[in-house]
mmCIF file with all atom_site columns, C-alpha atoms in Angstrom:
data_model
loop_
_atom_site.group_PDB
_atom_site.id
_atom_site.type_symbol
_atom_site.label_atom_id
_atom_site.label_alt_id
_atom_site.label_comp_id
_atom_site.label_asym_id
_atom_site.label_entity_id
_atom_site.label_seq_id
_atom_site.pdbx_PDB_ins_code
_atom_site.Cartn_x
_atom_site.Cartn_y
_atom_site.Cartn_z
_atom_site.occupancy
_atom_site.B_iso_or_equiv
_atom_site.pdbx_formal_charge
_atom_site.auth_seq_id
_atom_site.auth_comp_id
_atom_site.auth_asym_id
_atom_site.auth_atom_id
_atom_site.pdbx_PDB_model_num
ATOM 1   C CA . GLN M 1 1   ? -16.942 3.830   8.879   1.00 71.00 ? 822 GLN M CA 1
ATOM 2   C CA . LYS M 1 2   ? -13.778 3.239   7.488   1.00 81.00 ? 823 LYS M CA 1
ATOM 3   C CA . GLU M 1 3   ? -11.029 3.658   9.760   1.00 91.00 ? 824 GLU M CA 1
ATOM 4   C CA . VAL M 1 4   ? -8.991  5.973   7.118   1.00 94.00 ? 825 VAL M CA 1
ATOM 5   C CA . GLU M 1 5   ? -11.199 8.137   4.730   1.00 94.00 ? 826 GLU M CA 1
ATOM 6   C CA . GLN M 1 6   ? -9.206  10.016  1.871   1.00 94.00 ? 827 GLN M CA 1
ATOM 7   C CA . ASP M 1 7   ? -11.342 12.269  -0.584  1.00 86.00 ? 828 ASP M CA 1
ATOM 8   C CA . PRO M 1 8   ? -10.307 10.459  -3.633  1.00 81.00 ? 829 PRO M CA 1
ATOM 9   C CA . GLY M 1 9   ? -9.728  13.929  -5.967  1.00 85.00 ? 830 GLY M CA 1
ATOM 10  C CA . PRO M 1 10  ? -9.260  13.837  -9.084  1.00 92.00 ? 831 PRO M CA 1
ATOM 11  C CA . LEU M 1 11  ? -7.166  16.294  -8.590  1.00 95.00 ? 832 LEU M CA 1
ATOM 12  C CA . SER M 1 12  ? -5.141  19.137  -11.240 1.00 96.00 ? 833 SER M CA 1
ATOM 13  C CA . VAL M 1 13  ? -3.102  21.084  -10.400 1.00 96.00 ? 834 VAL M CA 1
ATOM 14  C CA . PRO M 1 14  ? -0.934  23.408  -13.380 1.00 97.00 ? 835 PRO M CA 1
ATOM 15  C CA . GLU M 1 15  ? 2.707   23.236  -12.513 1.00 97.00 ? 836 GLU M CA 1
ATOM 16  C CA . GLY M 1 16  ? 3.629   24.552  -9.708  1.00 97.00 ? 837 GLY M CA 1
ATOM 17  C CA . ALA M 1 17  ? 1.669   24.875  -7.641  1.00 97.00 ? 838 ALA M CA 1
ATOM 18  C CA . ILE M 1 18  ? 0.743   24.144  -4.102  1.00 97.00 ? 839 ILE M CA 1
ATOM 19  C CA . VAL M 1 19  ? -0.686  20.588  -3.299  1.00 97.00 ? 840 VAL M CA 1
ATOM 20  C CA . SER M 1 20  ? -2.520  20.271  -0.808  1.00 96.00 ? 841 SER M CA 1
ATOM 21  C CA . LEU M 1 21  ? -3.923  16.360  0.336   1.00 97.00 ? 842 LEU M CA 1
ATOM 22  C CA . ASN M 1 22  ? -5.354  15.263  3.888   1.00 96.00 ? 843 ASN M CA 1
ATOM 23  C CA . CYS M 1 23  ? -6.770  12.352  5.357   1.00 97.00 ? 844 CYS M CA 1
ATOM 24  C CA . THR M 1 24  ? -8.310  12.091  8.556   1.00 97.00 ? 845 THR M CA 1
ATOM 25  C CA . TYR M 1 25  ? -9.102  8.976   10.860  1.00 97.00 ? 846 TYR M CA 1
ATOM 26  C CA . SER M 1 26  ? -10.852 7.711   13.591  1.00 95.00 ? 847 SER M CA 1
ATOM 27  C CA . ASN M 1 27  ? -8.621  5.838   15.888  1.00 93.00 ? 848 ASN M CA 1
ATOM 28  C CA . SER M 1 28  ? -6.785  7.528   18.339  1.00 93.00 ? 849 SER M CA 1
ATOM 29  C CA . ALA M 1 29  ? -3.703  5.070   19.145  1.00 92.00 ? 850 ALA M CA 1
ATOM 30  C CA . PHE M 1 30  ? -2.506  5.458   15.767  1.00 93.00 ? 851 PHE M CA 1
ATOM 31  C CA . GLN M 1 31  ? 1.596   6.896   16.095  1.00 92.00 ? 852 GLN M CA 1
ATOM 32  C CA . TYR M 1 32  ? 3.108   6.736   12.736  1.00 92.00 ? 853 TYR M CA 1
ATOM 33  C CA . PHE M 1 33  ? 1.677   8.157   9.344   1.00 94.00 ? 854 PHE M CA 1
ATOM 34  C CA . MET M 1 34  ? 2.974   7.835   6.175   1.00 94.00 ? 855 MET M CA 1
ATOM 35  C CA . TRP M 1 35  ? 2.596   8.525   2.366   1.00 97.00 ? 856 TRP M CA 1
ATOM 36  C CA . TYR M 1 36  ? 3.240   6.797   -0.183  1.00 96.00 ? 857 TYR M CA 1
ATOM 37  C CA . ARG M 1 37  ? 2.832   7.713   -3.932  1.00 97.00 ? 858 ARG M CA 1
ATOM 38  C CA . GLN M 1 38  ? 1.520   5.697   -6.514  1.00 96.00 ? 859 GLN M CA 1
ATOM 39  C CA . TYR M 1 39  ? 2.937   5.921   -10.313 1.00 95.00 ? 860 TYR M CA 1
ATOM 40  C CA . SER M 1 40  ? 0.464   4.876   -12.716 1.00 91.00 ? 861 SER M CA 1
ATOM 41  C CA . ARG M 1 41  ? 0.989   0.878   -13.058 1.00 87.00 ? 862 ARG M CA 1
ATOM 42  C CA . LYS M 1 42  ? 3.286   0.724   -10.424 1.00 91.00 ? 863 LYS M CA 1
ATOM 43  C CA . GLY M 1 43  ? 2.823   -0.141  -6.421  1.00 93.00 ? 864 GLY M CA 1
ATOM 44  C CA . PRO M 1 44  ? 3.153   2.478   -3.858  1.00 95.00 ? 865 PRO M CA 1
ATOM 45  C CA . GLU M 1 45  ? 6.632   3.757   -2.649  1.00 94.00 ? 866 GLU M CA 1
ATOM 46  C CA . LEU M 1 46  ? 7.061   5.843   1.437   1.00 93.00 ? 867 LEU M CA 1
ATOM 47  C CA . LEU M 1 47  ? 7.740   9.381   0.534   1.00 95.00 ? 868 LEU M CA 1
ATOM 48  C CA . MET M 1 48  ? 7.301   10.495  4.066   1.00 93.00 ? 869 MET M CA 1
ATOM 49  C CA . TYR M 1 49  ? 6.932   9.023   6.881   1.00 91.00 ? 870 TYR M CA 1
ATOM 50  C CA . THR M 1 50  ? 6.561   10.393  10.869  1.00 91.00 ? 871 THR M CA 1
ATOM 51  C CA . TYR M 1 51  ? 5.973   10.062  14.369  1.00 87.00 ? 872 TYR M CA 1
ATOM 52  C CA . SER M 1 52  ? 3.134   11.817  16.242  1.00 84.00 ? 873 SER M CA 1
ATOM 53  C CA . SER M 1 53  ? 2.071   15.124  15.620  1.00 84.00 ? 874 SER M CA 1
ATOM 54  C CA . GLY M 1 54  ? 4.703   17.968  14.069  1.00 86.00 ? 875 GLY M CA 1
ATOM 55  C CA . ASN M 1 55  ? 5.897   18.472  10.848  1.00 91.00 ? 876 ASN M CA 1
ATOM 56  C CA . LYS M 1 56  ? 8.465   16.903  8.788   1.00 93.00 ? 877 LYS M CA 1
ATOM 57  C CA . GLU M 1 57  ? 10.352  18.507  5.471   1.00 95.00 ? 878 GLU M CA 1
ATOM 58  C CA . ASP M 1 58  ? 11.731  16.851  3.352   1.00 94.00 ? 879 ASP M CA 1
ATOM 59  C CA . GLY M 1 59  ? 13.163  18.856  -0.082  1.00 96.00 ? 880 GLY M CA 1
ATOM 60  C CA . ARG M 1 60  ? 8.964   19.915  -1.626  1.00 97.00 ? 881 ARG M CA 1
ATOM 61  C CA . PHE M 1 61  ? 7.371   17.604  0.634   1.00 97.00 ? 882 PHE M CA 1
ATOM 62  C CA . THR M 1 62  ? 6.083   18.813  3.840   1.00 97.00 ? 883 THR M CA 1
ATOM 63  C CA . ALA M 1 63  ? 3.495   16.447  6.153   1.00 97.00 ? 884 ALA M CA 1
ATOM 64  C CA . GLN M 1 64  ? 1.608   17.980  8.636   1.00 96.00 ? 885 GLN M CA 1
ATOM 65  C CA . VAL M 1 65  ? -0.041  15.692  11.762  1.00 96.00 ? 886 VAL M CA 1
ATOM 66  C CA . ASP M 1 66  ? -2.757  16.750  14.004  1.00 94.00 ? 887 ASP M CA 1
ATOM 67  C CA . LYS M 1 67  ? -3.073  14.169  16.474  1.00 92.00 ? 888 LYS M CA 1
ATOM 68  C CA . SER M 1 68  ? -5.617  16.444  18.030  1.00 92.00 ? 889 SER M CA 1
ATOM 69  C CA . SER M 1 69  ? -7.874  16.879  15.333  1.00 94.00 ? 890 SER M CA 1
ATOM 70  C CA . LYS M 1 70  ? -7.126  12.583  13.655  1.00 95.00 ? 891 LYS M CA 1
ATOM 71  C CA . TYR M 1 71  ? -5.694  15.167  10.696  1.00 95.00 ? 892 TYR M CA 1
ATOM 72  C CA . ILE M 1 72  ? -2.778  14.615  8.113   1.00 97.00 ? 893 ILE M CA 1
ATOM 73  C CA . SER M 1 73  ? -1.800  16.183  5.322   1.00 97.00 ? 894 SER M CA 1
ATOM 74  C CA . LEU M 1 74  ? 0.707   16.300  2.834   1.00 97.00 ? 895 LEU M CA 1
ATOM 75  C CA . PHE M 1 75  ? 1.886   19.252  0.936   1.00 97.00 ? 896 PHE M CA 1
ATOM 76  C CA . ILE M 1 76  ? 3.092   19.802  -2.208  1.00 98.00 ? 897 ILE M CA 1
ATOM 77  C CA . ARG M 1 77  ? 5.157   22.275  -3.361  1.00 97.00 ? 898 ARG M CA 1
ATOM 78  C CA . ASP M 1 78  ? 6.165   23.668  -6.995  1.00 97.00 ? 899 ASP M CA 1
ATOM 79  C CA . SER M 1 79  ? 5.043   21.065  -8.159  1.00 97.00 ? 900 SER M CA 1
ATOM 80  C CA . GLN M 1 80  ? 5.713   19.288  -11.707 1.00 97.00 ? 901 GLN M CA 1
ATOM 81  C CA . PRO M 1 81  ? 4.093   17.309  -13.455 1.00 97.00 ? 902 PRO M CA 1
ATOM 82  C CA . SER M 1 82  ? 6.267   14.195  -12.488 1.00 97.00 ? 903 SER M CA 1
ATOM 83  C CA . ASP M 1 83  ? 4.467   15.080  -8.882  1.00 98.00 ? 904 ASP M CA 1
ATOM 84  C CA . SER M 1 84  ? 0.970   13.648  -10.802 1.00 97.00 ? 905 SER M CA 1
ATOM 85  C CA . ALA M 1 85  ? 0.434   9.954   -9.626  1.00 97.00 ? 906 ALA M CA 1
ATOM 86  C CA . THR M 1 86  ? -1.736  8.929   -6.650  1.00 96.00 ? 907 THR M CA 1
ATOM 87  C CA . TYR M 1 87  ? -1.041  9.397   -2.978  1.00 97.00 ? 908 TYR M CA 1
ATOM 88  C CA . LEU M 1 88  ? -1.801  7.298   -0.158  1.00 97.00 ? 909 LEU M CA 1
ATOM 89  C CA . CYS M 1 89  ? -1.762  8.406   3.169   1.00 97.00 ? 910 CYS M CA 1
ATOM 90  C CA . ALA M 1 90  ? -1.097  5.007   5.886   1.00 95.00 ? 911 ALA M CA 1
ATOM 91  C CA . MET M 1 91  ? -0.910  4.891   9.507   1.00 93.00 ? 912 MET M CA 1
ATOM 92  C CA . ARG M 1 92  ? -0.574  2.533   12.264  1.00 91.00 ? 913 ARG M CA 1
ATOM 93  C CA . VAL M 1 93  ? -0.337  1.932   16.039  1.00 88.00 ? 914 VAL M CA 1
ATOM 94  C CA . SER M 1 94  ? 3.201   1.647   17.783  1.00 80.00 ? 915 SER M CA 1
ATOM 95  C CA . ASN M 1 95  ? 2.925   -1.910  18.783  1.00 77.00 ? 916 ASN M CA 1
ATOM 96  C CA . ASP M 1 96  ? 1.826   -3.536  15.168  1.00 77.00 ? 917 ASP M CA 1
ATOM 97  C CA . TYR M 1 97  ? 3.408   -4.179  11.947  1.00 80.00 ? 918 TYR M CA 1
ATOM 98  C CA . LYS M 1 98  ? -0.625  -3.794  10.370  1.00 85.00 ? 919 LYS M CA 1
ATOM 99  C CA . LEU M 1 99  ? -0.785  -0.291  8.376   1.00 90.00 ? 920 LEU M CA 1
ATOM 100 C CA . SER M 1 100 ? -4.399  0.757   7.553   1.00 92.00 ? 921 SER M CA 1
ATOM 101 C CA . PHE M 1 101 ? -4.802  2.789   4.198   1.00 94.00 ? 922 PHE M CA 1
ATOM 102 C CA . GLY M 1 102 ? -7.187  5.730   3.009   1.00 95.00 ? 923 GLY M CA 1
ATOM 103 C CA . ALA M 1 103 ? -8.326  5.221   -0.650  1.00 93.00 ? 924 ALA M CA 1
ATOM 104 C CA . GLY M 1 104 ? -5.976  7.095   -2.518  1.00 95.00 ? 925 GLY M CA 1
ATOM 105 C CA . THR M 1 105 ? -6.190  10.447  -4.050  1.00 96.00 ? 926 THR M CA 1
ATOM 106 C CA . THR M 1 106 ? -5.003  10.702  -7.840  1.00 95.00 ? 927 THR M CA 1
ATOM 107 C CA . VAL M 1 107 ? -3.436  14.333  -9.008  1.00 97.00 ? 928 VAL M CA 1
ATOM 108 C CA . THR M 1 108 ? -2.522  15.534  -12.058 1.00 97.00 ? 929 THR M CA 1
ATOM 109 C CA . VAL M 1 109 ? 0.571   18.439  -12.585 1.00 97.00 ? 930 VAL M CA 1
ATOM 110 C CA . ARG M 1 110 ? -1.141  20.646  -15.432 1.00 97.00 ? 931 ARG M CA 1
ATOM 111 C CA . ALA M 1 111 ? 2.292   21.389  -18.021 1.00 94.00 ? 932 ALA M CA 1
ATOM 112 C CA . ASP X 2 1   ? 16.449  -5.252  -11.390 1.00 56.00 ? 479 ASP X CA 1
ATOM 113 C CA . ALA X 2 2   ? 13.702  -5.092  -8.798  1.00 68.00 ? 480 ALA X CA 1
ATOM 114 C CA . ASP X 2 3   ? 14.025  -5.774  -5.305  1.00 92.00 ? 481 ASP X CA 1
ATOM 115 C CA . VAL X 2 4   ? 10.300  -7.255  -5.606  1.00 95.00 ? 482 VAL X CA 1
ATOM 116 C CA . THR X 2 5   ? 8.550   -9.111  -8.218  1.00 96.00 ? 483 THR X CA 1
ATOM 117 C CA . GLN X 2 6   ? 5.201   -10.495 -9.231  1.00 97.00 ? 484 GLN X CA 1
ATOM 118 C CA . THR X 2 7   ? 4.675   -12.454 -12.103 1.00 97.00 ? 485 THR X CA 1
ATOM 119 C CA . PRO X 2 8   ? 2.321   -12.329 -14.087 1.00 97.00 ? 486 PRO X CA 1
ATOM 120 C CA . ARG X 2 9   ? 2.166   -8.561  -13.809 1.00 96.00 ? 487 ARG X CA 1
ATOM 121 C CA . ASN X 2 10  ? -1.504  -8.990  -15.879 1.00 97.00 ? 488 ASN X CA 1
ATOM 122 C CA . ARG X 2 11  ? -3.558  -12.242 -15.763 1.00 97.00 ? 489 ARG X CA 1
ATOM 123 C CA . ILE X 2 12  ? -6.926  -13.449 -17.223 1.00 97.00 ? 490 ILE X CA 1
ATOM 124 C CA . THR X 2 13  ? -9.147  -15.949 -16.105 1.00 96.00 ? 491 THR X CA 1
ATOM 125 C CA . LYS X 2 14  ? -12.346 -17.360 -16.010 1.00 96.00 ? 492 LYS X CA 1
ATOM 126 C CA . THR X 2 15  ? -14.676 -18.044 -13.012 1.00 97.00 ? 493 THR X CA 1
ATOM 127 C CA . GLY X 2 16  ? -13.493 -21.484 -10.854 1.00 97.00 ? 494 GLY X CA 1
ATOM 128 C CA . LYS X 2 17  ? -10.206 -21.198 -12.194 1.00 96.00 ? 495 LYS X CA 1
ATOM 129 C CA . ARG X 2 18  ? -7.575  -21.886 -9.733  1.00 96.00 ? 496 ARG X CA 1
ATOM 130 C CA . ILE X 2 19  ? -4.594  -19.029 -9.832  1.00 96.00 ? 497 ILE X CA 1
ATOM 131 C CA . MET X 2 20  ? -1.919  -18.791 -8.446  1.00 97.00 ? 498 MET X CA 1
ATOM 132 C CA . LEU X 2 21  ? 0.191   -15.207 -8.033  1.00 98.00 ? 499 LEU X CA 1
ATOM 133 C CA . GLU X 2 22  ? 4.023   -15.771 -7.091  1.00 98.00 ? 500 GLU X CA 1
ATOM 134 C CA . CYS X 2 23  ? 5.967   -13.397 -5.212  1.00 98.00 ? 501 CYS X CA 1
ATOM 135 C CA . SER X 2 24  ? 10.025  -13.119 -4.805  1.00 97.00 ? 502 SER X CA 1
ATOM 136 C CA . GLN X 2 25  ? 12.016  -10.620 -3.596  1.00 97.00 ? 503 GLN X CA 1
ATOM 137 C CA . THR X 2 26  ? 15.717  -10.069 -3.099  1.00 95.00 ? 504 THR X CA 1
ATOM 138 C CA . LYS X 2 27  ? 15.599  -7.774  -0.277  1.00 92.00 ? 505 LYS X CA 1
ATOM 139 C CA . GLY X 2 28  ? 16.545  -10.310 2.253   1.00 92.00 ? 506 GLY X CA 1
ATOM 140 C CA . HIS X 2 29  ? 13.223  -9.282  4.456   1.00 92.00 ? 507 HIS X CA 1
ATOM 141 C CA . ASP X 2 30  ? 12.057  -11.676 6.547   1.00 91.00 ? 508 ASP X CA 1
ATOM 142 C CA . ARG X 2 31  ? 8.768   -10.134 6.290   1.00 93.00 ? 509 ARG X CA 1
ATOM 143 C CA . MET X 2 32  ? 5.750   -10.527 3.452   1.00 95.00 ? 510 MET X CA 1
ATOM 144 C CA . TYR X 2 33  ? 2.616   -9.189  2.308   1.00 96.00 ? 511 TYR X CA 1
ATOM 145 C CA . TRP X 2 34  ? -0.180  -9.970  0.087   1.00 97.00 ? 512 TRP X CA 1
ATOM 146 C CA . TYR X 2 35  ? -2.621  -6.672  -0.720  1.00 97.00 ? 513 TYR X CA 1
ATOM 147 C CA . ARG X 2 36  ? -5.274  -6.174  -3.429  1.00 97.00 ? 514 ARG X CA 1
ATOM 148 C CA . GLN X 2 37  ? -6.116  -2.285  -4.165  1.00 95.00 ? 515 GLN X CA 1
ATOM 149 C CA . ASP X 2 38  ? -10.193 -1.755  -5.576  1.00 92.00 ? 516 ASP X CA 1
ATOM 150 C CA . PRO X 2 39  ? -10.803 2.205   -6.322  1.00 85.00 ? 517 PRO X CA 1
ATOM 151 C CA . GLY X 2 40  ? -12.262 3.992   -3.912  1.00 82.00 ? 518 GLY X CA 1
ATOM 152 C CA . LEU X 2 41  ? -11.415 0.493   -0.830  1.00 84.00 ? 519 LEU X CA 1
ATOM 153 C CA . GLY X 2 42  ? -7.140  1.170   -1.080  1.00 86.00 ? 520 GLY X CA 1
ATOM 154 C CA . LEU X 2 43  ? -5.026  -0.773  -0.257  1.00 93.00 ? 521 LEU X CA 1
ATOM 155 C CA . ARG X 2 44  ? -6.616  -4.343  1.818   1.00 94.00 ? 522 ARG X CA 1
ATOM 156 C CA . LEU X 2 45  ? -4.405  -7.339  3.064   1.00 95.00 ? 523 LEU X CA 1
ATOM 157 C CA . ILE X 2 46  ? -4.778  -10.211 2.823   1.00 97.00 ? 524 ILE X CA 1
ATOM 158 C CA . TYR X 2 47  ? -2.241  -11.925 4.044   1.00 96.00 ? 525 TYR X CA 1
ATOM 159 C CA . TYR X 2 48  ? 1.505   -11.795 5.966   1.00 94.00 ? 526 TYR X CA 1
ATOM 160 C CA . SER X 2 49  ? 4.320   -14.405 7.011   1.00 95.00 ? 527 SER X CA 1
ATOM 161 C CA . PHE X 2 50  ? 6.212   -13.270 9.365   1.00 91.00 ? 528 PHE X CA 1
ATOM 162 C CA . ASP X 2 51  ? 8.767   -16.089 8.604   1.00 90.00 ? 529 ASP X CA 1
ATOM 163 C CA . VAL X 2 52  ? 8.888   -19.357 6.560   1.00 90.00 ? 530 VAL X CA 1
ATOM 164 C CA . LYS X 2 53  ? 6.832   -20.920 9.620   1.00 91.00 ? 531 LYS X CA 1
ATOM 165 C CA . ASP X 2 54  ? 4.531   -18.265 10.214  1.00 93.00 ? 532 ASP X CA 1
ATOM 166 C CA . ILE X 2 55  ? 1.490   -17.299 8.381   1.00 95.00 ? 533 ILE X CA 1
ATOM 167 C CA . ASN X 2 56  ? -1.144  -15.354 8.966   1.00 94.00 ? 534 ASN X CA 1
ATOM 168 C CA . LYS X 2 57  ? -4.726  -13.941 8.286   1.00 95.00 ? 535 LYS X CA 1
ATOM 169 C CA . GLY X 2 58  ? -4.931  -10.610 7.392   1.00 93.00 ? 536 GLY X CA 1
ATOM 170 C CA . GLU X 2 59  ? -8.245  -8.865  7.039   1.00 90.00 ? 537 GLU X CA 1
ATOM 171 C CA . ILE X 2 60  ? -9.728  -10.361 3.659   1.00 95.00 ? 538 ILE X CA 1
ATOM 172 C CA . SER X 2 61  ? -8.131  -14.047 3.654   1.00 95.00 ? 539 SER X CA 1
ATOM 173 C CA . ASP X 2 62  ? -11.726 -15.717 2.683   1.00 95.00 ? 540 ASP X CA 1
ATOM 174 C CA . GLY X 2 63  ? -11.134 -17.155 -0.964  1.00 95.00 ? 541 GLY X CA 1
ATOM 175 C CA . TYR X 2 64  ? -6.955  -17.339 -0.980  1.00 97.00 ? 542 TYR X CA 1
ATOM 176 C CA . SER X 2 65  ? -4.311  -18.904 0.461   1.00 97.00 ? 543 SER X CA 1
ATOM 177 C CA . VAL X 2 66  ? -1.085  -18.755 0.606   1.00 97.00 ? 544 VAL X CA 1
ATOM 178 C CA . SER X 2 67  ? 2.583   -20.207 0.574   1.00 96.00 ? 545 SER X CA 1
ATOM 179 C CA . ARG X 2 68  ? 6.284   -19.228 1.550   1.00 96.00 ? 546 ARG X CA 1
ATOM 180 C CA . GLN X 2 69  ? 8.262   -20.993 -0.357  1.00 91.00 ? 547 GLN X CA 1
ATOM 181 C CA . ALA X 2 70  ? 11.432  -19.578 0.668   1.00 94.00 ? 548 ALA X CA 1
ATOM 182 C CA . GLN X 2 71  ? 12.109  -16.523 2.946   1.00 94.00 ? 549 GLN X CA 1
ATOM 183 C CA . ALA X 2 72  ? 12.430  -14.856 -0.451  1.00 96.00 ? 550 ALA X CA 1
ATOM 184 C CA . LYS X 2 73  ? 9.394   -15.836 -2.056  1.00 97.00 ? 551 LYS X CA 1
ATOM 185 C CA . PHE X 2 74  ? 5.179   -15.224 -1.531  1.00 98.00 ? 552 PHE X CA 1
ATOM 186 C CA . SER X 2 75  ? 2.969   -17.342 -3.134  1.00 98.00 ? 553 SER X CA 1
ATOM 187 C CA . LEU X 2 76  ? -0.761  -16.355 -2.888  1.00 98.00 ? 554 LEU X CA 1
ATOM 188 C CA . SER X 2 77  ? -3.619  -18.784 -4.441  1.00 97.00 ? 555 SER X CA 1
ATOM 189 C CA . LEU X 2 78  ? -7.296  -17.994 -5.656  1.00 96.00 ? 556 LEU X CA 1
ATOM 190 C CA . GLU X 2 79  ? -8.616  -21.422 -5.468  1.00 92.00 ? 557 GLU X CA 1
ATOM 191 C CA . SER X 2 80  ? -11.616 -21.235 -7.229  1.00 96.00 ? 558 SER X CA 1
ATOM 192 C CA . ALA X 2 81  ? -11.799 -17.144 -9.015  1.00 96.00 ? 559 ALA X CA 1
ATOM 193 C CA . ILE X 2 82  ? -14.638 -15.129 -9.026  1.00 96.00 ? 560 ILE X CA 1
ATOM 194 C CA . PRO X 2 83  ? -15.939 -12.168 -10.191 1.00 96.00 ? 561 PRO X CA 1
ATOM 195 C CA . ASN X 2 84  ? -15.532 -9.977  -7.098  1.00 95.00 ? 562 ASN X CA 1
ATOM 196 C CA . GLN X 2 85  ? -11.412 -10.796 -6.489  1.00 97.00 ? 563 GLN X CA 1
ATOM 197 C CA . THR X 2 86  ? -11.121 -8.521  -10.068 1.00 97.00 ? 564 THR X CA 1
ATOM 198 C CA . ALA X 2 87  ? -8.403  -6.323  -7.985  1.00 96.00 ? 565 ALA X CA 1
ATOM 199 C CA . LEU X 2 88  ? -4.445  -4.998  -8.672  1.00 97.00 ? 566 LEU X CA 1
ATOM 200 C CA . TYR X 2 89  ? -2.653  -7.656  -6.152  1.00 98.00 ? 567 TYR X CA 1
ATOM 201 C CA . PHE X 2 90  ? 0.574   -6.760  -4.384  1.00 98.00 ? 568 PHE X CA 1
ATOM 202 C CA . CYS X 2 91  ? 3.615   -7.969  -2.577  1.00 97.00 ? 569 CYS X CA 1
ATOM 203 C CA . ALA X 2 92  ? 4.648   -6.209  -0.164  1.00 96.00 ? 570 ALA X CA 1
ATOM 204 C CA . THR X 2 93  ? 8.238   -6.693  1.736   1.00 94.00 ? 571 THR X CA 1
ATOM 205 C CA . SER X 2 94  ? 9.417   -5.138  5.447   1.00 91.00 ? 572 SER X CA 1
ATOM 206 C CA . GLU X 2 95  ? 11.966  -5.600  7.274   1.00 87.00 ? 573 GLU X CA 1
ATOM 207 C CA . ARG X 2 96  ? 11.647  -6.980  10.819  1.00 78.00 ? 574 ARG X CA 1
ATOM 208 C CA . GLY X 2 97  ? 10.371  -4.491  13.403  1.00 71.00 ? 575 GLY X CA 1
ATOM 209 C CA . LEU X 2 98  ? 10.487  -1.291  10.830  1.00 65.00 ? 576 LEU X CA 1
ATOM 210 C CA . SER X 2 99  ? 7.159   -0.450  9.433   1.00 67.00 ? 577 SER X CA 1
ATOM 211 C CA . GLU X 2 100 ? 8.756   1.329   5.735   1.00 84.00 ? 578 GLU X CA 1
ATOM 212 C CA . GLN X 2 101 ? 7.213   -1.255  2.986   1.00 90.00 ? 579 GLN X CA 1
ATOM 213 C CA . PHE X 2 102 ? 8.091   -2.111  0.248   1.00 92.00 ? 580 PHE X CA 1
ATOM 214 C CA . PHE X 2 103 ? 6.316   -2.872  -2.397  1.00 95.00 ? 581 PHE X CA 1
ATOM 215 C CA . GLY X 2 104 ? 6.150   -4.866  -5.768  1.00 96.00 ? 582 GLY X CA 1
ATOM 216 C CA . PRO X 2 105 ? 4.744   -3.599  -9.138  1.00 95.00 ? 583 PRO X CA 1
ATOM 217 C CA . GLY X 2 106 ? 1.784   -5.501  -8.915  1.00 96.00 ? 584 GLY X CA 1
ATOM 218 C CA . THR X 2 107 ? -0.604  -7.956  -10.741 1.00 97.00 ? 585 THR X CA 1
ATOM 219 C CA . ARG X 2 108 ? -3.525  -6.949  -12.633 1.00 96.00 ? 586 ARG X CA 1
ATOM 220 C CA . LEU X 2 109 ? -6.148  -10.163 -12.528 1.00 97.00 ? 587 LEU X CA 1
ATOM 221 C CA . THR X 2 110 ? -8.879  -9.948  -14.024 1.00 97.00 ? 588 THR X CA 1
ATOM 222 C CA . VAL X 2 111 ? -11.780 -12.746 -13.516 1.00 97.00 ? 589 VAL X CA 1
ATOM 223 C CA . LEU X 2 112 ? -14.558 -13.685 -16.189 1.00 96.00 ? 590 LEU X CA 1
#
């Protein structure tokens, strides 16, 4: 079993819809949670970064962490065609540099 | 100009050939990493370096070697390429103590 599980999709939604992405994990020691966005033929770029449980909002993006369920989510409101990309979750323990990545979910927002 | 650059961007080679992928950064970061990305498997760490004299194996280092020529340069070598090393390869950098990693644009390597 992988340490971080992420449904690869693909996910296709109409413009303006809410996109919901999630990851589950098995290591209860994970404390830092990240979402990266990767456009086609580009490297991943950090989108959201959260510590421990709770919500974090940044514009149209909301990240949620539920440590009791070992489940993290990313919501994209009012989705735009420019949000079409692969979204990767990543996480780490507090005293280690090493990131554990999900496989990524490919999202297409249709105009 | 990009902060993290990788060369080449695409490479096709044959089984048994030696290949070197190069990474340069202008971010001034101490830490550099090499990952490979495969469909359905996400990003997996090959090697990492915390400074010029500190190089460490990641989770999938077999068949690979690295060289940290300077703070800004980190190269990945495949001594004798094999087809299952066909993948996207990414270099990343980070500051000491921070978890945010900045990725280069990637190299698409195909081994025939």
